[in-house]
C-alpha cells in the first residue's frame, strides 16, 4: 500500500493506493469539489507526494485511467528519486522474460570468456530501431554495470532494455512498457509476463521509478534456455515494429494477443472464444475477400488456413477438414447456448484443439508481419 496526497487547487487531498486503485479521503470540502470536477473523467494526470519510503515525501505523477467519485483507477505512476520534479531522457526496463528472449546468460558467458569486463561499464548486445506513435525509437539490450556510479548503481540488475525518450510525459513511458510487455507475451505465448523494475534515467543516473501493473518484485524467469538458438536480429525487429503499430487497447493493425492465457486459464471456454476472435481477425487481414464472402464460413476459413500450414497436422491422423469441423462445432455449442462449459481441462480432445489453434494463430501472425513460410517453420526450434 502506498500513501500520500495529491495537489488540488490550493490544497492537498490524502490518498492510499492498493492494486493501482487510489482512494481519496478527507473531511475537507476540497474532496467534494474534486469529485464534482473529475467524476467519470478519463485519462488525466495528477501530481502529488508519495510516502513510500521513510517520513519524507517524494514527488509523484499519476496517470488516471478513469475515476468514480473519490476513487481513481490508475494506469501507472512515477515516483521521483528526489523531492523535486526531474526531467528524464531514457527508460530502462528489467524483465526476466525478456532476458531469456535476448539470451542474457549466454551473452554474459560469451563476453566474460572473451575477456570483457562487465563490471566496468554496460555493453550493448543488440540495438533495434522501431517506430511507435509516428516517432522513431531505438531499443538497446545491454548487460553489465557502470563502475562510475558506485553505490548508485543497481547491482541486482541482469540485462536491461534501454530506450531514449522523446518527451517527458508519463503516457510515452506507459506506451513503451505496453509494447515490450506484448512482445514478451508473443514470444512466450503466455500473459503472465512481469517486469522486475522500470527505471527513468537522466543521462546515466536514475531520477525516478515507473510503476504499472506489469511490474512485480516476484517476477521470475520461466523461459531460460528456451531461446538459445533464436535469431534475434532476424525476427525481433519485424515483430517489434508490428506490435508497436497499436499501443492502446484497440488493435487495428498489429497482431492479436488477447487470446493468450496464463497457466491457470490455458484451457477455458472463455479463452477458446478469444482464440476464435483472434483467428477471424487475422483471417480478415490475410484473406479479406474470403472473410467477407458469406459462402466462406468459419469451418472453411479454418480448413483453408490449416492447409496453408500442413506441418501443424503432420504428426496426427486428423485432416484439416475434420479438425476444422470439430473447432466449429465447439464454437457453435458455446455461442448458441447448446452447451455450457466450465472448463476444458478434463477434455483431452478440446485441449488438443486449443493447442492447435494457438499454433495456427502464431503462424498467421508471423505471416501478417511479413515472414515467409520458411521463416515461420524455423521461427522456434521447439515449435510447432
Short mmCIF file of C-alpha atoms in Angstrom, two decimals:
data_model
loop_
_atom_site.label_atom_id
_atom_site.label_comp_id
_atom_site.label_asym_id
_atom_site.label_seq_id
_atom_site.Cartn_x
_atom_site.Cartn_y
_atom_site.Cartn_z
CA UNK A 1 0.00 0.00 0.00
CA UNK A 2 1.29 3.47 -0.95
CA UNK A 3 0.24 6.58 0.97
CA UNK A 4 0.50 10.26 0.17
CA UNK A 5 -1.54 13.19 -1.06
CA UNK A 6 -2.33 14.88 -4.36
CA UNK A 7 -2.12 18.58 -5.04
CA UNK A 8 -5.52 20.03 -5.94
CA UNK A 9 -6.06 23.73 -6.45
CA UNK A 10 -4.56 25.40 -3.37
CA UNK A 11 -4.73 22.37 -1.08
CA UNK A 12 -3.84 18.71 -0.62
CA UNK A 13 -6.03 15.60 -0.57
CA UNK A 14 -4.68 12.44 1.17
CA UNK A 15 -4.80 9.08 -0.61
CA UNK A 16 -3.92 5.41 -0.31
CA UNK A 17 -3.07 3.24 -3.33
CA UNK A 18 -3.57 -0.51 -3.46
CA UNK A 19 -3.54 -2.54 -6.68
CA UNK A 20 -3.46 0.70 -8.67
CA UNK A 21 -6.67 1.93 -7.08
CA UNK A 22 -6.28 5.34 -5.48
CA UNK A 23 -8.82 6.15 -2.77
CA UNK A 24 -9.00 9.79 -1.68
CA UNK A 25 -10.23 10.71 1.78
CA UNK A 26 -10.61 13.89 3.84
CA UNK A 27 -13.22 15.84 5.77
CA UNK A 28 -12.24 18.93 3.84
CA UNK A 29 -14.70 20.31 1.29
CA UNK A 30 -11.84 20.13 -1.22
CA UNK A 31 -12.62 16.45 -1.85
CA UNK A 32 -16.22 17.24 -2.77
CA UNK A 33 -15.00 19.84 -5.28
CA UNK A 34 -12.53 17.31 -6.72
CA UNK A 35 -15.25 14.67 -7.13
CA UNK A 36 -17.54 17.09 -8.97
CA UNK A 37 -14.74 18.11 -11.33
CA UNK A 38 -13.27 14.66 -12.05
CA UNK A 39 -16.22 12.28 -11.67
CA UNK A 40 -16.24 9.82 -14.62
CA UNK A 41 -13.33 11.66 -16.22
CA UNK A 42 -10.83 9.54 -18.18
CA UNK A 43 -7.14 9.68 -18.98
CA UNK A 44 -5.87 12.63 -16.95
CA UNK A 45 -2.81 13.40 -14.83
CA UNK A 46 -2.49 14.25 -11.15
CA UNK A 47 0.57 15.50 -9.24
CA UNK A 48 1.34 14.75 -5.61
CA UNK A 49 3.68 13.32 -2.99
CA UNK A 50 4.27 9.66 -2.06
CA UNK A 51 5.41 8.49 1.37
CA UNK A 52 6.56 5.05 0.29
CA UNK A 53 9.98 5.11 2.00
CA UNK A 54 10.53 6.90 5.29
CA UNK A 55 8.83 10.05 6.61
CA UNK A 56 9.85 12.31 3.74
CA UNK A 57 7.57 12.53 0.73
CA UNK A 58 8.78 12.26 -2.84
CA UNK A 59 7.10 13.94 -5.77
CA UNK A 60 4.96 11.73 -7.94
CA UNK A 61 2.95 11.84 -11.17
CA UNK A 62 -0.19 9.73 -11.62
CA UNK A 63 -1.86 8.78 -14.90
CA UNK A 64 -5.54 8.12 -14.10
CA UNK A 65 -7.39 5.76 -16.43
CA UNK A 66 -10.80 6.77 -15.06
CA UNK A 67 -12.36 7.91 -11.80
CA UNK A 68 -15.65 7.49 -9.98
CA UNK A 69 -16.36 9.68 -7.00
CA UNK A 70 -13.36 9.65 -4.67
CA UNK A 71 -11.77 6.59 -6.35
CA UNK A 72 -9.21 6.95 -9.13
CA UNK A 73 -8.17 3.88 -11.11
CA UNK A 74 -4.54 4.35 -12.11
CA UNK A 75 -2.98 3.26 -15.36
CA UNK A 76 0.51 3.93 -13.96
CA UNK A 77 2.51 6.40 -11.87
CA UNK A 78 6.03 7.74 -11.38
CA UNK A 79 7.79 8.31 -8.06
CA UNK A 80 10.83 10.57 -8.39
CA UNK A 81 14.11 9.81 -6.67
CA UNK A 82 14.43 13.18 -5.00
CA UNK A 83 11.86 15.57 -3.56
CA UNK A 84 11.56 17.54 -6.76
CA UNK A 85 10.44 17.04 -10.32
CA UNK A 86 13.10 15.59 -12.54
CA UNK A 87 13.39 15.52 -16.27
CA UNK A 88 14.29 12.14 -17.70
CA UNK A 89 15.55 11.18 -21.13
CA UNK A 90 15.67 7.37 -21.04
CA UNK A 91 13.66 4.48 -19.69
CA UNK A 92 15.23 1.23 -18.54
CA UNK A 93 13.23 -1.99 -18.23
CA UNK A 94 14.37 -5.08 -16.35
CA UNK A 95 12.46 -8.22 -17.30
CA UNK A 96 13.42 -11.86 -16.58
CA UNK A 97 11.27 -12.96 -19.53
CA UNK A 98 12.95 -10.60 -21.98
CA UNK A 99 16.36 -11.52 -20.52
CA UNK A 100 15.54 -15.07 -21.64
CA UNK A 101 14.37 -13.94 -25.09
CA UNK A 102 17.52 -11.88 -25.68
CA UNK A 103 19.78 -14.62 -24.31
CA UNK A 104 21.23 -12.76 -21.32
CA UNK A 105 23.01 -15.73 -19.72
CA UNK A 106 24.54 -16.97 -22.97
CA UNK A 107 25.77 -13.49 -23.93
CA UNK A 108 27.14 -12.93 -20.43
CA UNK A 109 29.20 -16.13 -20.56
CA UNK A 110 30.43 -15.37 -24.10
CA UNK A 111 31.60 -11.88 -23.12
CA UNK A 112 33.30 -13.00 -19.91
CA UNK A 113 35.13 -15.79 -21.72
CA UNK A 114 36.31 -13.31 -24.36
CA UNK A 115 37.84 -11.12 -21.62
CA UNK A 116 35.26 -8.30 -21.49
CA UNK A 117 34.99 -6.69 -18.03
CA UNK A 118 31.24 -6.31 -17.46
CA UNK A 119 31.87 -4.66 -14.08
CA UNK A 120 33.44 -1.67 -15.82
CA UNK A 121 30.58 -0.41 -17.98
CA UNK A 122 27.44 -1.77 -19.66
CA UNK A 123 27.91 -3.38 -23.05
CA UNK A 124 25.32 -3.12 -25.82
CA UNK A 125 24.33 -6.54 -27.10
CA UNK A 126 21.55 -5.60 -29.54
CA UNK A 127 20.32 -2.31 -30.99
CA UNK A 128 16.92 -2.49 -32.69
CA UNK A 129 15.19 0.53 -34.29
CA UNK A 130 11.40 0.65 -34.49
CA UNK A 131 8.54 3.12 -34.98
CA UNK A 132 5.79 3.89 -32.47
CA UNK A 133 3.16 6.64 -32.47
CA UNK A 134 4.83 8.26 -35.52
CA UNK A 135 8.14 8.53 -33.67
CA UNK A 136 11.39 6.64 -34.25
CA UNK A 137 12.77 4.69 -31.30
CA UNK A 138 15.84 2.60 -30.62
CA UNK A 139 15.69 -0.42 -28.35
CA UNK A 140 19.03 -1.27 -26.73
CA UNK A 141 19.58 -4.51 -24.84
CA UNK A 142 22.65 -4.19 -22.62
CA UNK A 143 24.35 -6.11 -19.84
CA UNK A 144 26.96 -5.11 -17.29
CA UNK A 145 27.40 -2.39 -14.68
CA UNK A 146 28.70 1.19 -14.61
CA UNK A 147 31.55 1.41 -12.10
CA UNK A 148 31.47 5.22 -12.14
CA UNK A 149 28.12 5.24 -10.33
CA UNK A 150 29.42 3.38 -7.30
CA UNK A 151 26.65 2.73 -4.78
CA UNK A 152 24.15 4.49 -7.07
CA UNK A 153 24.37 1.54 -9.44
CA UNK A 154 21.69 -1.16 -9.44
CA UNK A 155 23.64 -4.29 -8.52
CA UNK A 156 20.65 -6.62 -8.79
CA UNK A 157 20.18 -5.87 -12.48
CA UNK A 158 20.86 -8.54 -15.07
CA UNK A 159 20.02 -7.47 -18.60
CA UNK A 160 18.29 -4.15 -19.22
CA UNK A 161 16.34 -2.71 -22.12
CA UNK A 162 17.18 0.97 -22.62
CA UNK A 163 15.11 3.31 -24.79
CA UNK A 164 15.79 7.03 -25.31
CA UNK A 165 12.59 9.06 -24.93
CA UNK A 166 11.15 11.88 -26.99
CA UNK A 167 9.10 13.58 -24.29
CA UNK A 168 8.99 13.97 -20.53
CA UNK A 169 5.45 12.56 -20.44
CA UNK A 170 4.18 9.59 -18.46
CA UNK A 171 1.99 8.37 -21.36
CA UNK A 172 5.07 7.72 -23.51
CA UNK A 173 6.55 5.57 -20.75
CA UNK A 174 3.33 3.60 -20.46
CA UNK A 175 3.13 3.02 -24.22
CA UNK A 176 6.70 1.68 -24.29
CA UNK A 177 6.07 -0.63 -21.33
CA UNK A 178 2.88 -1.91 -23.02
CA UNK A 179 4.63 -2.67 -26.32
CA UNK A 180 7.52 -4.51 -24.64
CA UNK A 181 5.13 -6.48 -22.46
CA UNK A 182 3.23 -7.54 -25.58
CA UNK A 183 6.48 -8.53 -27.26
CA UNK A 184 7.30 -10.78 -24.29
CA UNK A 185 3.76 -12.20 -24.39
CA UNK A 186 4.08 -13.13 -28.05
CA UNK A 187 7.49 -14.72 -27.59
CA UNK A 188 6.44 -16.82 -24.59
CA UNK A 189 2.79 -17.42 -25.59
CA UNK A 190 1.70 -16.51 -22.06
CA UNK A 191 0.22 -13.45 -20.40
CA UNK A 192 1.89 -13.89 -17.01
CA UNK A 193 4.73 -11.60 -18.07
CA UNK A 194 6.03 -9.38 -15.29
CA UNK A 195 8.79 -6.80 -15.27
CA UNK A 196 11.06 -6.62 -12.27
CA UNK A 197 11.69 -2.88 -12.40
CA UNK A 198 11.31 0.13 -14.68
CA UNK A 199 13.73 2.99 -14.09
CA UNK A 200 13.75 6.50 -15.51
CA UNK A 201 17.18 7.98 -16.22
CA UNK A 202 18.66 11.35 -16.93
CA UNK A 203 21.87 10.54 -18.74
CA UNK A 204 23.12 7.61 -16.65
CA UNK A 205 21.63 8.43 -13.25
CA UNK A 206 18.22 7.18 -12.13
CA UNK A 207 15.80 10.01 -11.35
CA UNK A 208 12.59 8.06 -10.83
CA UNK A 209 10.77 4.75 -10.84
CA UNK A 210 7.86 3.90 -13.08
CA UNK A 211 5.06 1.69 -11.71
CA UNK A 212 2.36 -0.11 -13.69
CA UNK A 213 0.50 -3.45 -13.41
CA UNK A 214 3.23 -5.19 -15.46
CA UNK A 215 5.70 -4.84 -12.56
CA UNK A 216 6.23 -7.27 -9.70
CA UNK A 217 9.13 -7.98 -7.37
CA UNK A 218 8.18 -11.65 -7.71
CA UNK A 219 8.98 -11.69 -11.44
CA UNK A 220 10.96 -14.81 -12.29
CA UNK A 221 12.34 -16.36 -15.44
CA UNK A 222 10.38 -19.41 -16.56
CA UNK A 223 11.84 -19.44 -20.06
CA UNK A 224 15.61 -19.57 -19.61
CA UNK A 225 17.24 -21.75 -22.27
CA UNK A 226 14.14 -21.77 -24.44
CA UNK A 227 15.58 -19.18 -26.86
CA UNK A 228 19.15 -20.46 -27.05
CA UNK A 229 19.16 -20.72 -30.88
CA UNK A 230 16.67 -17.94 -31.56
CA UNK A 231 17.79 -15.47 -34.27
CA UNK A 232 17.16 -12.11 -32.57
CA UNK A 233 18.02 -9.79 -35.46
CA UNK A 234 16.06 -11.80 -37.99
CA UNK A 235 12.76 -11.82 -36.09
CA UNK A 236 12.62 -9.22 -33.30
CA UNK A 237 12.84 -6.03 -35.47
CA UNK A 238 9.79 -7.01 -37.57
CA UNK A 239 7.90 -8.28 -34.52
CA UNK A 240 8.58 -5.11 -32.55
CA UNK A 241 7.59 -2.82 -35.40
CA UNK A 242 4.33 -4.67 -35.89
CA UNK A 243 3.37 -4.79 -32.21
CA UNK A 244 4.20 -1.08 -31.87
CA UNK A 245 1.62 -0.21 -34.55
CA UNK A 246 -1.03 -0.34 -31.79
CA UNK A 247 -0.05 0.68 -28.27
CA UNK A 248 -3.59 1.25 -26.97
CA UNK A 249 -6.47 -1.05 -26.03
CA UNK A 250 -7.86 -1.23 -29.58
CA UNK A 251 -5.92 -3.33 -32.10
CA UNK A 252 -6.46 -2.49 -35.76
CA UNK A 253 -3.09 -3.10 -37.44
CA UNK A 254 -0.87 -5.25 -35.24
CA UNK A 255 -1.10 -8.94 -34.40
CA UNK A 256 -3.66 -10.00 -31.73
CA UNK A 257 -2.57 -11.20 -28.29
CA UNK A 258 -5.83 -11.17 -26.33
CA UNK A 259 -6.28 -14.91 -26.90
CA UNK A 260 -3.20 -15.78 -24.84
CA UNK A 261 -3.68 -17.04 -21.31
CA UNK A 262 -1.71 -17.81 -18.17
CA UNK A 263 -1.09 -21.18 -16.57
CA UNK A 264 -4.48 -21.07 -14.82
CA UNK A 265 -6.59 -20.05 -17.83
CA UNK A 266 -4.98 -22.05 -20.63
CA UNK A 267 -7.95 -24.37 -21.16
CA UNK A 268 -11.14 -22.44 -20.52
CA UNK A 269 -14.15 -21.77 -22.78
CA UNK A 270 -13.51 -18.02 -22.49
CA UNK A 271 -10.04 -18.40 -23.94
CA UNK A 272 -11.35 -20.69 -26.69
CA UNK A 273 -13.74 -17.92 -27.77
CA UNK A 274 -10.84 -15.43 -27.68
CA UNK A 275 -8.88 -17.77 -29.94
CA UNK A 276 -11.72 -17.79 -32.47
CA UNK A 277 -11.91 -13.98 -32.38
CA UNK A 278 -8.13 -13.73 -32.90
CA UNK A 279 -8.30 -16.22 -35.79
CA UNK A 280 -11.09 -14.29 -37.54
CA UNK A 281 -9.22 -11.00 -37.07
CA UNK A 282 -6.10 -12.47 -38.71
CA UNK A 283 -8.03 -14.22 -41.46
CA UNK A 284 -9.67 -10.93 -42.44
CA UNK A 285 -6.21 -9.30 -42.61
CA UNK A 286 -4.70 -12.10 -44.69
CA UNK A 287 -7.68 -13.12 -46.84
CA UNK A 288 -10.03 -10.16 -46.80
CA UNK A 289 -12.17 -11.17 -49.80
CA UNK A 290 -12.75 -14.68 -48.45
CA UNK A 291 -13.54 -13.29 -44.99
CA UNK A 292 -16.23 -11.03 -46.47
CA UNK A 293 -17.77 -13.86 -48.52
CA UNK A 294 -20.87 -15.26 -46.78
CA UNK A 295 -20.29 -18.55 -48.60
CA UNK A 296 -17.00 -18.91 -46.73
CA UNK A 297 -18.00 -19.72 -43.10
CA UNK A 298 -15.70 -20.38 -40.14
CA UNK A 299 -15.20 -24.05 -40.98
CA UNK A 300 -13.94 -23.24 -44.48
CA UNK A 301 -11.70 -20.46 -43.12
CA UNK A 302 -10.12 -22.86 -40.63
CA UNK A 303 -9.69 -25.58 -43.22
CA UNK A 304 -8.10 -23.13 -45.65
CA UNK A 305 -5.53 -21.95 -43.09
CA UNK A 306 -4.70 -25.43 -41.76
CA UNK A 307 -3.98 -26.44 -45.36
CA UNK A 308 -1.67 -23.42 -45.62
CA UNK A 309 0.41 -24.84 -42.74
CA UNK A 310 0.23 -28.64 -43.13
CA UNK A 311 3.10 -29.12 -40.67
CA UNK A 312 0.66 -28.40 -37.85
CA UNK A 313 -1.16 -31.67 -38.55
CA UNK A 314 1.81 -33.68 -39.79
CA UNK A 315 2.05 -35.73 -36.58
CA UNK A 316 -1.63 -36.63 -36.38
CA UNK A 317 -4.06 -38.68 -38.43
CA UNK A 318 -6.61 -35.86 -38.38
CA UNK A 319 -7.34 -33.99 -41.61
CA UNK A 320 -7.71 -30.23 -41.89
CA UNK A 321 -11.41 -30.74 -42.64
CA UNK A 322 -12.04 -32.86 -39.55
CA UNK A 323 -10.13 -30.55 -37.18
CA UNK A 324 -11.89 -27.51 -38.60
CA UNK A 325 -15.29 -29.11 -38.19
CA UNK A 326 -14.57 -30.03 -34.54
CA UNK A 327 -13.48 -26.47 -33.73
CA UNK A 328 -16.54 -25.06 -35.50
CA UNK A 329 -18.86 -27.37 -33.55
CA UNK A 330 -17.42 -26.35 -30.18
CA UNK A 331 -17.76 -22.68 -31.11
CA UNK A 332 -21.36 -23.28 -32.20
CA UNK A 333 -22.37 -25.05 -28.99
CA UNK A 334 -20.86 -22.26 -26.88
CA UNK A 335 -22.10 -19.28 -28.92
CA UNK A 336 -25.67 -20.51 -29.36
CA UNK A 337 -26.16 -21.85 -25.85
CA UNK A 338 -26.42 -25.52 -26.76
CA UNK A 339 -23.89 -26.41 -24.07
CA UNK A 340 -22.26 -24.71 -21.13
CA UNK A 341 -18.64 -25.48 -20.39
CA UNK A 342 -16.97 -24.87 -17.05
CA UNK A 343 -13.54 -25.76 -18.45
CA UNK A 344 -11.78 -27.98 -20.96
CA UNK A 345 -9.19 -29.34 -18.54
CA UNK A 346 -10.68 -32.83 -18.45
CA UNK A 347 -11.43 -32.99 -22.17
CA UNK A 348 -8.28 -34.12 -23.96
CA UNK A 349 -9.79 -33.54 -27.41
CA UNK A 350 -10.73 -29.92 -26.65
CA UNK A 351 -7.33 -29.23 -25.08
CA UNK A 352 -5.60 -30.55 -28.20
CA UNK A 353 -7.75 -28.38 -30.46
CA UNK A 354 -6.87 -25.30 -28.39
CA UNK A 355 -3.16 -26.13 -28.70
CA UNK A 356 -3.57 -26.45 -32.48
CA UNK A 357 -5.40 -23.11 -32.59
CA UNK A 358 -2.55 -21.44 -30.70
CA UNK A 359 -0.06 -22.76 -33.23
CA UNK A 360 -2.22 -21.73 -36.18
CA UNK A 361 -2.73 -18.21 -34.81
CA UNK A 362 1.03 -17.81 -34.31
CA UNK A 363 1.71 -18.91 -37.89
CA UNK A 364 -0.88 -16.48 -39.21
CA UNK A 365 0.52 -13.69 -37.03
CA UNK A 366 4.01 -14.22 -38.42
CA UNK A 367 2.55 -14.26 -41.95
CA UNK A 368 0.81 -10.93 -41.30
CA UNK A 369 4.08 -9.43 -40.05
CA UNK A 370 5.71 -10.39 -43.35
CA UNK A 371 7.67 -13.59 -42.73
CA UNK A 372 7.94 -16.28 -45.37
CA UNK A 373 6.73 -19.84 -44.83
CA UNK A 374 10.34 -20.96 -44.33
CA UNK A 375 10.83 -18.23 -41.70
CA UNK A 376 7.65 -19.33 -39.97
CA UNK A 377 8.63 -23.01 -39.88
CA UNK A 378 12.06 -22.06 -38.46
CA UNK A 379 10.76 -19.45 -36.03
CA UNK A 380 11.43 -21.56 -32.95
CA UNK A 381 13.32 -24.88 -32.81
CA UNK A 382 10.67 -26.30 -30.47
CA UNK A 383 7.67 -25.02 -32.46
CA UNK A 384 5.47 -26.46 -33.77
#
